[in-house]
Amino acid sequence: MDTFPSAHPTPTPTALPTVNRRRVATAAALASAVEWYDYFVFGIAAALVLGDLYFPAGSSTAGVLAAFATFAVGFLARPIGGIIAGQLGDKRGRKPMLVLALTLMGVATTGIGLLPTYDTIGVAAPILLVLLRVVQGVAVGAQWGGAMLLATEYAPEGKRGVYGSVVQLGVPIGVVTANTVFLIAGALTSDSAFAAWGWRLPFLVGLLVLALAWYIHRHVEETPEFRQAERQLAEKEKSERNSPLRTILREHLGTVFLAGGSFAVNTATFYILITGVLDYTTRDLGMKRDGVLTVSLCVSLTQLVLIPAAAALSDRVGRIRIYAFGAVGIALWAVPMFLLIDTGSLLWLAVGTFVAGCFLSIMYGPQAALFAELFTPEMRYTGASLGYQIAAVLGGGLAPFVMVLLLEATGTSMAVSGYIIALALIALLSIKVLAGRVRSG
């Protein structure tokens, strides 16, 4: 039976020095940004070059589908990272799992940048690419919960939404930097050089993640809420302790699935915009790669303002109200957005994706605090991570692949709009039920 957590109220670390909070929030934001950067460069490369280099086939569509399928594999691995890191993070601490996630991501991303192509090592190339993408998925699945809890569990009273939003900013920062690095790589190389080696440069930046992992390991302390939960757990007899995962699966599985259902439309629409639309506009509509990447970069820049603004508003008027407004907006804008994209105009592409980005930001801003408030500290890493990663699998991982299939099967982008609307309706139903399960921030 799914019963809502009713354990002791979680304390607010009001006595912590402001400088400590800022250092932790900055470290969490940077960890999220570099992790998502590494994750997003794969999506951009999948839309541009990976199909031809690692999955040679008779048609460009088949190559793109194979590349997007590999992109989706990373999402299927994310719940594994969330489960492993959640279990250990709820028992051993948030910080060690975040450091481990960053290390795994740095190694995997650099490995992709150095990986020989199909022409060089044959079938071993796509196999290794898939394996490295799996490691990326495990890493990002482990990272989000650690970074989110470092920020929210250090937040002063009444500001959990704002502090959680600094981690959410990692997504647009990751998109901006990934698009910027690809634009620079494209500008510095010819088309043939970019296809041969220029695309590798954004992946090699992944080495910087390892430096950040070392910094967090040396200079960031464990969260006060985890330390209190750890002390309370230590008072119990060993035989009485429950696995966080076991507790979640036995008592709170419904809340986890509702959290995933509420967020799937956001992550699906986001990956449709940054990868599916990039493929669609360049391959089907004949638009220029650099122009589309620039539009994506500019839209992501606006999210740097919108996400914390939505989070701050949620601290005042409530998470659910803001979250639901964003989901309604996504549903209503799904059809107009693709009508504008189908014009093949960069201006209308920018308008369509900008408005969509506004609604995504409205949902994404309060999401970290909302998910944190669904669970008590001793199971929070596990529960919040599972909810987020279920949404990532059901929404983000499959979205670009589903988009290509829908376009091929129907010949119209309105089918993609219908897909987004269906996910938005699921989100609104999930949000309605979750409204009664949010703990006080």
Tab-separated table of C-alpha atoms in Angstrom:
chain	number	residue	atom	x	y	z
A	1	MET	CA	0.000	0.000	0.000
A	2	ASP	CA	1.245	3.453	-0.831
A	3	THR	CA	1.194	5.545	2.320
A	4	PHE	CA	2.519	9.071	2.435
A	5	PRO	CA	5.642	9.618	4.598
A	6	SER	CA	4.748	11.081	7.952
A	7	ALA	CA	8.031	10.872	9.792
A	8	HIS	CA	9.585	13.585	11.920
A	9	PRO	CA	9.745	17.120	10.461
A	10	THR	CA	13.020	17.834	8.772
A	11	PRO	CA	15.054	20.610	10.363
A	12	THR	CA	16.147	23.674	8.462
A	13	PRO	CA	19.887	24.384	8.794
A	14	THR	CA	19.369	27.984	9.910
A	15	ALA	CA	22.599	28.107	11.879
A	16	LEU	CA	24.823	27.429	8.887
A	17	PRO	CA	27.005	30.326	7.693
A	18	THR	CA	25.794	31.904	4.470
A	19	VAL	CA	29.196	31.349	2.853
A	20	ASN	CA	28.893	27.586	3.423
A	21	ARG	CA	25.470	27.520	1.800
A	22	ARG	CA	26.713	29.491	-1.182
A	23	ARG	CA	29.753	27.257	-1.633
A	24	VAL	CA	27.605	24.132	-1.525
A	25	ALA	CA	24.982	25.623	-3.862
A	26	THR	CA	27.696	26.677	-6.317
A	27	ALA	CA	29.310	23.237	-6.215
A	28	ALA	CA	25.937	21.544	-6.768
A	29	ALA	CA	25.137	23.844	-9.697
A	30	LEU	CA	28.536	23.236	-11.300
A	31	ALA	CA	28.233	19.486	-10.787
A	32	SER	CA	24.854	19.508	-12.482
A	33	ALA	CA	26.051	21.748	-15.329
A	34	VAL	CA	29.126	19.735	-16.262
A	35	GLU	CA	27.273	16.437	-15.900
A	36	TRP	CA	24.471	17.570	-18.174
A	37	TYR	CA	26.941	19.098	-20.623
A	38	ASP	CA	28.597	15.701	-21.000
A	39	TYR	CA	25.212	14.044	-21.394
A	40	PHE	CA	23.899	16.534	-23.966
A	41	VAL	CA	26.899	16.496	-26.280
A	42	PHE	CA	25.951	12.916	-27.088
A	43	GLY	CA	22.435	13.974	-28.110
A	44	ILE	CA	23.743	16.703	-30.405
A	45	ALA	CA	26.339	14.376	-31.909
A	46	ALA	CA	23.655	11.701	-32.397
A	47	ALA	CA	21.572	14.150	-34.416
A	48	LEU	CA	24.544	15.326	-36.511
A	49	VAL	CA	27.211	12.663	-37.063
A	50	LEU	CA	27.047	9.476	-34.989
A	51	GLY	CA	24.610	7.674	-37.279
A	52	ASP	CA	26.974	7.768	-40.259
A	53	LEU	CA	30.140	7.083	-38.247
A	54	TYR	CA	29.004	4.219	-36.017
A	55	PHE	CA	25.853	2.807	-37.656
A	56	PRO	CA	26.394	2.784	-41.443
A	57	ALA	CA	23.170	1.805	-43.172
A	58	GLY	CA	21.341	2.116	-46.461
A	59	SER	CA	19.410	5.252	-45.475
A	60	SER	CA	20.055	8.324	-43.377
A	61	THR	CA	16.834	7.659	-41.437
A	62	ALA	CA	18.047	4.212	-40.360
A	63	GLY	CA	21.353	5.665	-39.185
A	64	VAL	CA	19.634	8.410	-37.195
A	65	LEU	CA	17.235	5.893	-35.636
A	66	ALA	CA	20.183	3.747	-34.570
A	67	ALA	CA	21.980	6.763	-33.104
A	68	PHE	CA	18.839	7.873	-31.260
A	69	ALA	CA	18.325	4.322	-30.005
A	70	THR	CA	21.807	4.495	-28.513
A	71	PHE	CA	20.866	7.884	-27.075
A	72	ALA	CA	17.828	6.221	-25.455
A	73	VAL	CA	19.969	3.438	-23.959
A	74	GLY	CA	21.528	6.037	-21.687
A	75	PHE	CA	18.078	6.800	-20.306
A	76	LEU	CA	17.332	3.136	-19.679
A	77	ALA	CA	20.495	3.009	-17.564
A	78	ARG	CA	19.565	6.071	-15.519
A	79	PRO	CA	17.243	4.258	-13.063
A	80	ILE	CA	20.120	1.868	-12.336
A	81	GLY	CA	22.277	4.808	-11.342
A	82	GLY	CA	19.403	6.263	-9.346
A	83	ILE	CA	18.811	2.997	-7.464
A	84	ILE	CA	22.476	2.325	-6.670
A	85	ALA	CA	23.280	5.901	-5.703
A	86	GLY	CA	19.979	6.277	-3.890
A	87	GLN	CA	20.616	3.232	-1.716
A	88	LEU	CA	24.169	4.272	-0.904
A	89	GLY	CA	23.339	7.976	-0.759
A	90	ASP	CA	20.617	7.408	1.841
A	91	LYS	CA	22.992	5.254	3.892
A	92	ARG	CA	26.460	6.730	3.308
A	93	GLY	CA	25.816	10.318	2.288
A	94	ARG	CA	24.974	12.568	-0.641
A	95	LYS	CA	28.497	13.794	-1.349
A	96	PRO	CA	30.283	10.463	-2.024
A	97	MET	CA	27.692	9.461	-4.601
A	98	LEU	CA	27.917	12.809	-6.371
A	99	VAL	CA	31.710	12.493	-6.584
A	100	LEU	CA	31.376	8.952	-7.971
A	101	ALA	CA	28.805	10.076	-10.555
A	102	LEU	CA	31.041	12.891	-11.783
A	103	THR	CA	34.010	10.549	-12.085
A	104	LEU	CA	32.043	7.999	-14.104
A	105	MET	CA	30.706	10.689	-16.428
A	106	GLY	CA	34.145	12.194	-17.042
A	107	VAL	CA	35.648	8.821	-17.929
A	108	ALA	CA	32.749	7.769	-20.204
A	109	THR	CA	32.503	11.062	-22.104
A	110	THR	CA	36.233	11.228	-22.724
A	111	GLY	CA	36.105	7.608	-23.886
A	112	ILE	CA	33.468	8.461	-26.500
A	113	GLY	CA	35.645	11.310	-27.741
A	114	LEU	CA	38.521	8.888	-28.281
A	115	LEU	CA	36.494	5.969	-29.671
A	116	PRO	CA	37.427	4.719	-33.180
A	117	THR	CA	34.619	4.593	-35.752
A	118	TYR	CA	33.002	1.646	-37.541
A	119	ASP	CA	35.356	2.032	-40.498
A	120	THR	CA	38.338	1.560	-38.164
A	121	ILE	CA	37.345	-1.273	-35.806
A	122	GLY	CA	34.113	-2.590	-37.308
A	123	VAL	CA	31.231	-3.802	-35.152
A	124	ALA	CA	33.247	-3.225	-31.963
A	125	ALA	CA	32.722	0.531	-32.475
A	126	PRO	CA	28.924	0.643	-32.005
A	127	ILE	CA	29.144	-1.915	-29.184
A	128	LEU	CA	31.649	0.202	-27.271
A	129	LEU	CA	29.639	3.334	-28.010
A	130	VAL	CA	26.547	1.739	-26.471
A	131	LEU	CA	28.513	0.590	-23.406
A	132	LEU	CA	29.963	4.053	-22.843
A	133	ARG	CA	26.483	5.553	-23.244
A	134	VAL	CA	25.240	3.140	-20.570
A	135	VAL	CA	27.953	4.421	-18.210
A	136	GLN	CA	26.848	7.982	-18.985
A	137	GLY	CA	23.297	7.009	-18.124
A	138	VAL	CA	24.283	5.415	-14.823
A	139	ALA	CA	26.333	8.504	-13.965
A	140	VAL	CA	23.601	11.059	-14.667
A	141	GLY	CA	21.063	8.852	-12.872
A	142	ALA	CA	23.275	8.965	-9.796
A	143	GLN	CA	24.174	12.645	-10.117
A	144	TRP	CA	20.812	14.387	-10.030
A	145	GLY	CA	19.776	13.162	-6.600
A	146	GLY	CA	23.140	13.971	-5.044
A	147	ALA	CA	23.373	17.476	-6.460
A	148	MET	CA	19.713	18.234	-5.771
A	149	LEU	CA	19.936	17.121	-2.140
A	150	LEU	CA	23.187	18.967	-1.515
A	151	ALA	CA	21.368	22.138	-2.536
A	152	THR	CA	17.901	21.626	-1.016
A	153	GLU	CA	19.091	20.141	2.291
A	154	TYR	CA	21.313	23.157	2.868
A	155	ALA	CA	18.503	25.602	2.023
A	156	PRO	CA	17.348	28.118	4.658
A	157	GLU	CA	13.712	28.099	5.689
A	158	GLY	CA	11.309	29.087	2.926
A	159	LYS	CA	13.930	28.948	0.159
A	160	ARG	CA	14.104	25.288	-0.776
A	161	GLY	CA	12.658	26.021	-4.210
A	162	VAL	CA	15.284	28.658	-4.997
A	163	TYR	CA	18.155	26.485	-3.771
A	164	GLY	CA	16.845	23.483	-5.690
A	165	SER	CA	16.642	25.579	-8.834
A	166	VAL	CA	20.418	26.122	-8.904
A	167	VAL	CA	20.746	22.422	-9.698
A	168	GLN	CA	18.010	22.683	-12.329
A	169	LEU	CA	20.036	25.467	-13.959
A	170	GLY	CA	22.582	22.810	-14.846
A	171	VAL	CA	20.320	21.713	-17.696
A	172	PRO	CA	20.177	25.009	-19.648
A	173	ILE	CA	23.827	25.696	-18.786
A	174	GLY	CA	24.688	22.254	-20.148
A	175	VAL	CA	22.693	22.905	-23.310
A	176	VAL	CA	24.261	26.338	-23.813
A	177	THR	CA	27.816	25.092	-23.355
A	178	ALA	CA	27.257	21.958	-25.456
A	179	ASN	CA	25.778	23.975	-28.332
A	180	THR	CA	28.486	26.621	-27.986
A	181	VAL	CA	31.301	24.093	-28.122
A	182	PHE	CA	29.743	22.398	-31.152
A	183	LEU	CA	29.322	25.760	-32.874
A	184	ILE	CA	32.984	26.597	-32.191
A	185	ALA	CA	34.125	23.182	-33.402
A	186	GLY	CA	32.061	23.617	-36.569
A	187	ALA	CA	33.396	27.134	-37.157
A	188	LEU	CA	37.018	26.030	-36.775
A	189	THR	CA	36.731	23.043	-39.120
A	190	SER	CA	35.436	22.291	-42.585
A	191	ASP	CA	32.434	19.976	-42.960
A	192	SER	CA	34.714	17.044	-43.766
A	193	ALA	CA	37.071	17.791	-40.873
A	194	PHE	CA	34.134	18.163	-38.501
A	195	ALA	CA	32.809	14.740	-39.524
A	196	ALA	CA	36.305	13.228	-39.261
A	197	TRP	CA	37.481	14.634	-35.927
A	198	GLY	CA	35.959	18.027	-35.075
A	199	TRP	CA	32.905	16.453	-33.399
A	200	ARG	CA	35.236	14.767	-30.884
A	201	LEU	CA	36.389	18.035	-29.307
A	202	PRO	CA	33.217	18.622	-27.235
A	203	PHE	CA	33.561	15.134	-25.724
A	204	LEU	CA	37.166	15.678	-24.661
A	205	VAL	CA	36.049	18.611	-22.513
A	206	GLY	CA	34.660	15.877	-20.250
A	207	LEU	CA	38.064	15.680	-18.586
A	208	LEU	CA	37.145	18.848	-16.655
A	209	VAL	CA	34.489	16.880	-14.772
A	210	LEU	CA	37.199	14.959	-12.950
A	211	ALA	CA	38.670	18.191	-11.568
A	212	LEU	CA	35.269	19.210	-10.201
A	213	ALA	CA	34.806	15.779	-8.610
A	214	TRP	CA	38.100	16.237	-6.765
A	215	TYR	CA	37.068	19.718	-5.567
A	216	ILE	CA	33.743	18.511	-4.161
A	217	HIS	CA	35.466	15.583	-2.467
A	218	ARG	CA	37.944	17.906	-0.752
A	219	HIS	CA	35.932	21.043	0.014
A	220	VAL	CA	32.189	20.262	0.356
A	221	GLU	CA	30.660	18.915	3.569
A	222	GLU	CA	27.818	16.453	3.933
A	223	THR	CA	24.313	17.936	4.300
A	224	PRO	CA	22.962	18.628	7.813
A	225	GLU	CA	19.663	16.838	7.146
A	226	PHE	CA	21.497	13.655	6.180
A	227	ARG	CA	23.711	13.875	9.246
A	228	GLN	CA	20.651	14.108	11.481
A	229	ALA	CA	18.942	11.213	9.686
A	230	GLU	CA	22.169	9.220	9.980
A	231	ARG	CA	22.288	9.791	13.747
A	232	GLN	CA	18.688	8.698	14.143
A	233	LEU	CA	19.261	5.583	12.076
A	234	ALA	CA	22.346	4.770	14.142
A	235	GLU	CA	20.146	4.625	17.243
A	236	LYS	CA	18.210	1.697	15.819
A	237	GLU	CA	19.324	-1.873	16.100
A	238	LYS	CA	20.906	-3.170	12.923
A	239	SER	CA	18.179	-5.783	12.553
A	240	GLU	CA	15.523	-3.071	12.546
A	241	ARG	CA	17.018	-0.987	9.761
A	242	ASN	CA	15.237	-1.102	6.433
A	243	SER	CA	16.791	-0.700	3.047
A	244	PRO	CA	15.684	2.664	1.602
A	245	LEU	CA	14.853	0.911	-1.674
A	246	ARG	CA	12.822	-1.762	0.102
A	247	THR	CA	10.893	0.888	2.013
A	248	ILE	CA	10.198	2.854	-1.171
A	249	LEU	CA	9.042	-0.233	-3.090
A	250	ARG	CA	6.850	-1.455	-0.242
A	251	GLU	CA	5.281	1.778	1.000
A	252	HIS	CA	5.814	4.620	-1.485
A	253	LEU	CA	5.936	3.088	-4.960
A	254	GLY	CA	2.767	4.920	-5.978
A	255	THR	CA	4.336	8.259	-5.102
A	256	VAL	CA	7.418	7.383	-7.172
A	257	PHE	CA	5.347	6.537	-10.255
A	258	LEU	CA	3.173	9.612	-9.832
A	259	ALA	CA	6.317	11.767	-9.646
A	260	GLY	CA	7.581	10.123	-12.833
A	261	GLY	CA	4.238	10.565	-14.578
A	262	SER	CA	4.109	14.224	-13.601
A	263	PHE	CA	7.495	14.988	-15.161
A	264	ALA	CA	7.613	12.783	-18.285
A	265	VAL	CA	6.056	15.488	-20.491
A	266	ASN	CA	8.719	17.982	-19.446
A	267	THR	CA	11.693	15.749	-20.170
A	268	ALA	CA	10.135	14.404	-23.403
A	269	THR	CA	9.428	17.877	-24.772
A	270	PHE	CA	12.874	19.069	-23.746
A	271	TYR	CA	14.696	16.293	-25.644
A	272	ILE	CA	12.407	16.705	-28.622
A	273	LEU	CA	13.507	20.354	-28.743
A	274	ILE	CA	17.252	19.851	-28.339
A	275	THR	CA	17.766	16.651	-30.358
A	276	GLY	CA	14.632	15.681	-32.293
A	277	VAL	CA	14.050	19.161	-33.690
A	278	LEU	CA	17.734	19.492	-34.560
A	279	ASP	CA	17.500	16.355	-36.710
A	280	TYR	CA	14.077	17.271	-38.143
A	281	THR	CA	14.975	20.818	-39.156
A	282	THR	CA	18.356	19.969	-40.679
A	283	ARG	CA	17.448	16.689	-42.383
A	284	ASP	CA	13.784	17.162	-43.336
A	285	LEU	CA	13.347	20.933	-43.562
A	286	GLY	CA	16.792	21.708	-45.000
A	287	MET	CA	17.698	24.310	-42.362
A	288	LYS	CA	21.321	25.133	-41.557
A	289	ARG	CA	22.931	23.316	-38.613
A	290	ASP	CA	24.596	26.378	-37.109
A	291	GLY	CA	21.409	28.435	-37.225
A	292	VAL	CA	19.366	25.767	-35.447
A	293	LEU	CA	22.077	25.284	-32.814
A	294	THR	CA	22.183	29.039	-32.236
A	295	VAL	CA	18.422	29.154	-31.674
A	296	SER	CA	18.680	26.300	-29.169
A	297	LEU	CA	21.497	28.106	-27.385
A	298	CYS	CA	19.537	31.380	-27.145
A	299	VAL	CA	16.393	29.668	-25.853
A	300	SER	CA	18.448	27.910	-23.179
A	301	LEU	CA	19.929	31.251	-22.108
A	302	THR	CA	16.437	32.558	-21.329
A	303	GLN	CA	15.874	29.552	-19.070
A	304	LEU	CA	18.709	30.735	-16.840
A	305	VAL	CA	16.348	33.499	-15.732
A	306	LEU	CA	13.018	31.681	-15.937
A	307	ILE	CA	13.930	28.586	-13.905
A	308	PRO	CA	14.986	30.381	-10.686
A	309	ALA	CA	12.086	32.837	-11.096
A	310	ALA	CA	9.575	29.968	-11.229
A	311	ALA	CA	11.278	28.292	-8.261
A	312	ALA	CA	11.196	31.494	-6.199
A	313	LEU	CA	7.502	31.932	-6.999
A	314	SER	CA	6.851	28.348	-5.899
A	315	ASP	CA	8.357	29.202	-2.493
A	316	ARG	CA	5.613	31.803	-2.125
A	317	VAL	CA	2.507	30.326	-3.767
A	318	GLY	CA	3.234	26.573	-3.702
A	319	ARG	CA	5.038	24.048	-5.894
A	320	ILE	CA	1.969	22.266	-7.264
A	321	ARG	CA	0.274	25.413	-8.548
A	322	ILE	CA	3.338	26.521	-10.545
A	323	TYR	CA	4.145	22.982	-11.687
A	324	ALA	CA	0.597	22.382	-12.990
A	325	PHE	CA	0.531	25.744	-14.809
A	326	GLY	CA	3.638	24.710	-16.753
A	327	ALA	CA	2.092	21.357	-17.733
A	328	VAL	CA	-1.084	23.056	-19.005
A	329	GLY	CA	1.030	25.453	-21.042
A	330	ILE	CA	2.997	22.640	-22.677
A	331	ALA	CA	-0.248	20.901	-23.689
A	332	LEU	CA	-1.743	24.062	-25.193
A	333	TRP	CA	1.436	25.043	-27.073
A	334	ALA	CA	2.267	21.627	-28.593
A	335	VAL	CA	0.346	22.225	-31.851
A	336	PRO	CA	1.261	25.912	-32.440
A	337	MET	CA	4.915	25.104	-31.764
A	338	PHE	CA	5.208	22.622	-34.611
A	339	LEU	CA	3.143	24.758	-36.960
A	340	LEU	CA	5.777	27.458	-36.465
A	341	ILE	CA	8.712	25.033	-36.802
A	342	ASP	CA	7.282	23.645	-40.051
A	343	THR	CA	7.623	27.054	-41.725
A	344	GLY	CA	11.365	26.401	-41.978
A	345	SER	CA	12.059	29.918	-40.728
A	346	LEU	CA	14.680	30.474	-38.040
A	347	LEU	CA	12.599	33.322	-36.630
A	348	TRP	CA	9.481	31.206	-36.181
A	349	LEU	CA	11.588	28.297	-34.930
A	350	ALA	CA	12.915	30.649	-32.250
A	351	VAL	CA	9.402	31.837	-31.312
A	352	GLY	CA	7.998	28.309	-31.154
A	353	THR	CA	10.802	26.866	-29.066
A	354	PHE	CA	11.090	29.957	-26.847
A	355	VAL	CA	7.466	29.760	-25.697
A	356	ALA	CA	7.832	26.025	-25.156
A	357	GLY	CA	11.010	26.698	-23.177
A	358	CYS	CA	9.095	29.116	-20.941
A	359	PHE	CA	6.575	26.445	-19.979
A	360	LEU	CA	9.335	23.866	-19.489
A	361	SER	CA	11.129	26.300	-17.164
A	362	ILE	CA	7.961	26.928	-15.171
A	363	MET	CA	7.736	23.194	-14.474
A	364	TYR	CA	11.445	22.589	-14.059
A	365	GLY	CA	12.127	25.389	-11.564
A	366	PRO	CA	10.159	23.963	-8.602
A	367	GLN	CA	10.636	20.298	-9.560
A	368	ALA	CA	13.715	19.592	-7.413
A	369	ALA	CA	12.112	20.972	-4.255
A	370	LEU	CA	8.810	19.268	-5.073
A	371	PHE	CA	10.419	15.840	-5.423
A	372	ALA	CA	12.514	16.377	-2.281
A	373	GLU	CA	9.376	17.198	-0.302
A	374	LEU	CA	7.701	13.939	-1.322
A	375	PHE	CA	10.069	11.869	0.842
A	376	THR	CA	11.714	11.980	4.254
A	377	PRO	CA	15.537	12.377	4.488
A	378	GLU	CA	16.339	8.701	5.122
A	379	MET	CA	14.715	7.667	1.815
A	380	ARG	CA	14.849	10.941	-0.124
A	381	TYR	CA	17.809	10.181	-2.417
A	382	THR	CA	16.248	6.871	-3.470
A	383	GLY	CA	12.670	8.109	-3.865
A	384	ALA	CA	13.383	11.387	-5.622
A	385	SER	CA	15.953	9.810	-7.946
A	386	LEU	CA	13.626	6.974	-8.955
A	387	GLY	CA	10.787	9.380	-9.713
A	388	TYR	CA	13.033	11.575	-11.831
A	389	GLN	CA	14.655	8.691	-13.716
A	390	ILE	CA	11.348	6.938	-14.436
A	391	ALA	CA	10.250	10.165	-16.118
A	392	ALA	CA	13.546	10.249	-18.018
A	393	VAL	CA	12.996	6.733	-19.391
A	394	LEU	CA	9.310	7.153	-20.245
A	395	GLY	CA	9.772	10.649	-21.623
A	396	GLY	CA	13.230	11.863	-22.554
A	397	GLY	CA	14.969	8.662	-23.564
A	398	LEU	CA	12.395	7.563	-26.102
A	399	ALA	CA	11.169	10.974	-27.275
A	400	PRO	CA	13.611	11.660	-30.167
A	401	PHE	CA	13.271	8.039	-31.343
A	402	VAL	CA	9.462	8.202	-31.130
A	403	MET	CA	9.523	11.537	-32.951
A	404	VAL	CA	11.410	10.085	-35.928
A	405	LEU	CA	9.073	7.074	-36.032
A	406	LEU	CA	5.968	9.281	-35.896
A	407	LEU	CA	7.272	11.543	-38.649
A	408	GLU	CA	8.133	8.571	-40.867
A	409	ALA	CA	4.804	6.827	-40.224
A	410	THR	CA	2.470	9.812	-40.562
A	411	GLY	CA	4.409	12.384	-42.569
A	412	THR	CA	3.207	15.175	-40.301
A	413	SER	CA	4.640	16.845	-37.215
A	414	MET	CA	1.137	17.028	-35.733
A	415	ALA	CA	1.639	13.415	-34.637
A	416	VAL	CA	4.524	14.627	-32.447
A	417	SER	CA	2.249	17.335	-31.021
A	418	GLY	CA	-0.287	14.633	-30.148
A	419	TYR	CA	2.415	12.661	-28.366
A	420	ILE	CA	3.312	15.705	-26.246
A	421	ILE	CA	-0.352	16.420	-25.427
A	422	ALA	CA	-0.914	12.818	-24.286
A	423	LEU	CA	2.061	13.048	-21.907
A	424	ALA	CA	0.794	16.417	-20.622
A	425	LEU	CA	-2.584	14.890	-19.734
A	426	ILE	CA	-0.815	12.107	-17.816
A	427	ALA	CA	1.201	14.785	-16.024
A	428	LEU	CA	-1.882	16.726	-14.974
A	429	LEU	CA	-3.573	13.607	-13.601
A	430	SER	CA	-0.418	12.707	-11.679
A	431	ILE	CA	-0.061	16.251	-10.314
A	432	LYS	CA	-3.660	16.209	-9.077
A	433	VAL	CA	-2.964	13.133	-6.948
A	434	LEU	CA	0.463	14.348	-5.806
A	435	ALA	CA	-1.043	17.580	-4.490
A	436	GLY	CA	-2.044	15.829	-1.286
A	437	ARG	CA	1.321	14.186	-0.723
A	438	VAL	CA	3.745	17.109	-0.616
A	439	ARG	CA	5.405	17.665	2.738
A	440	SER	CA	5.938	21.182	3.998
A	441	GLY	CA	9.165	22.710	2.607
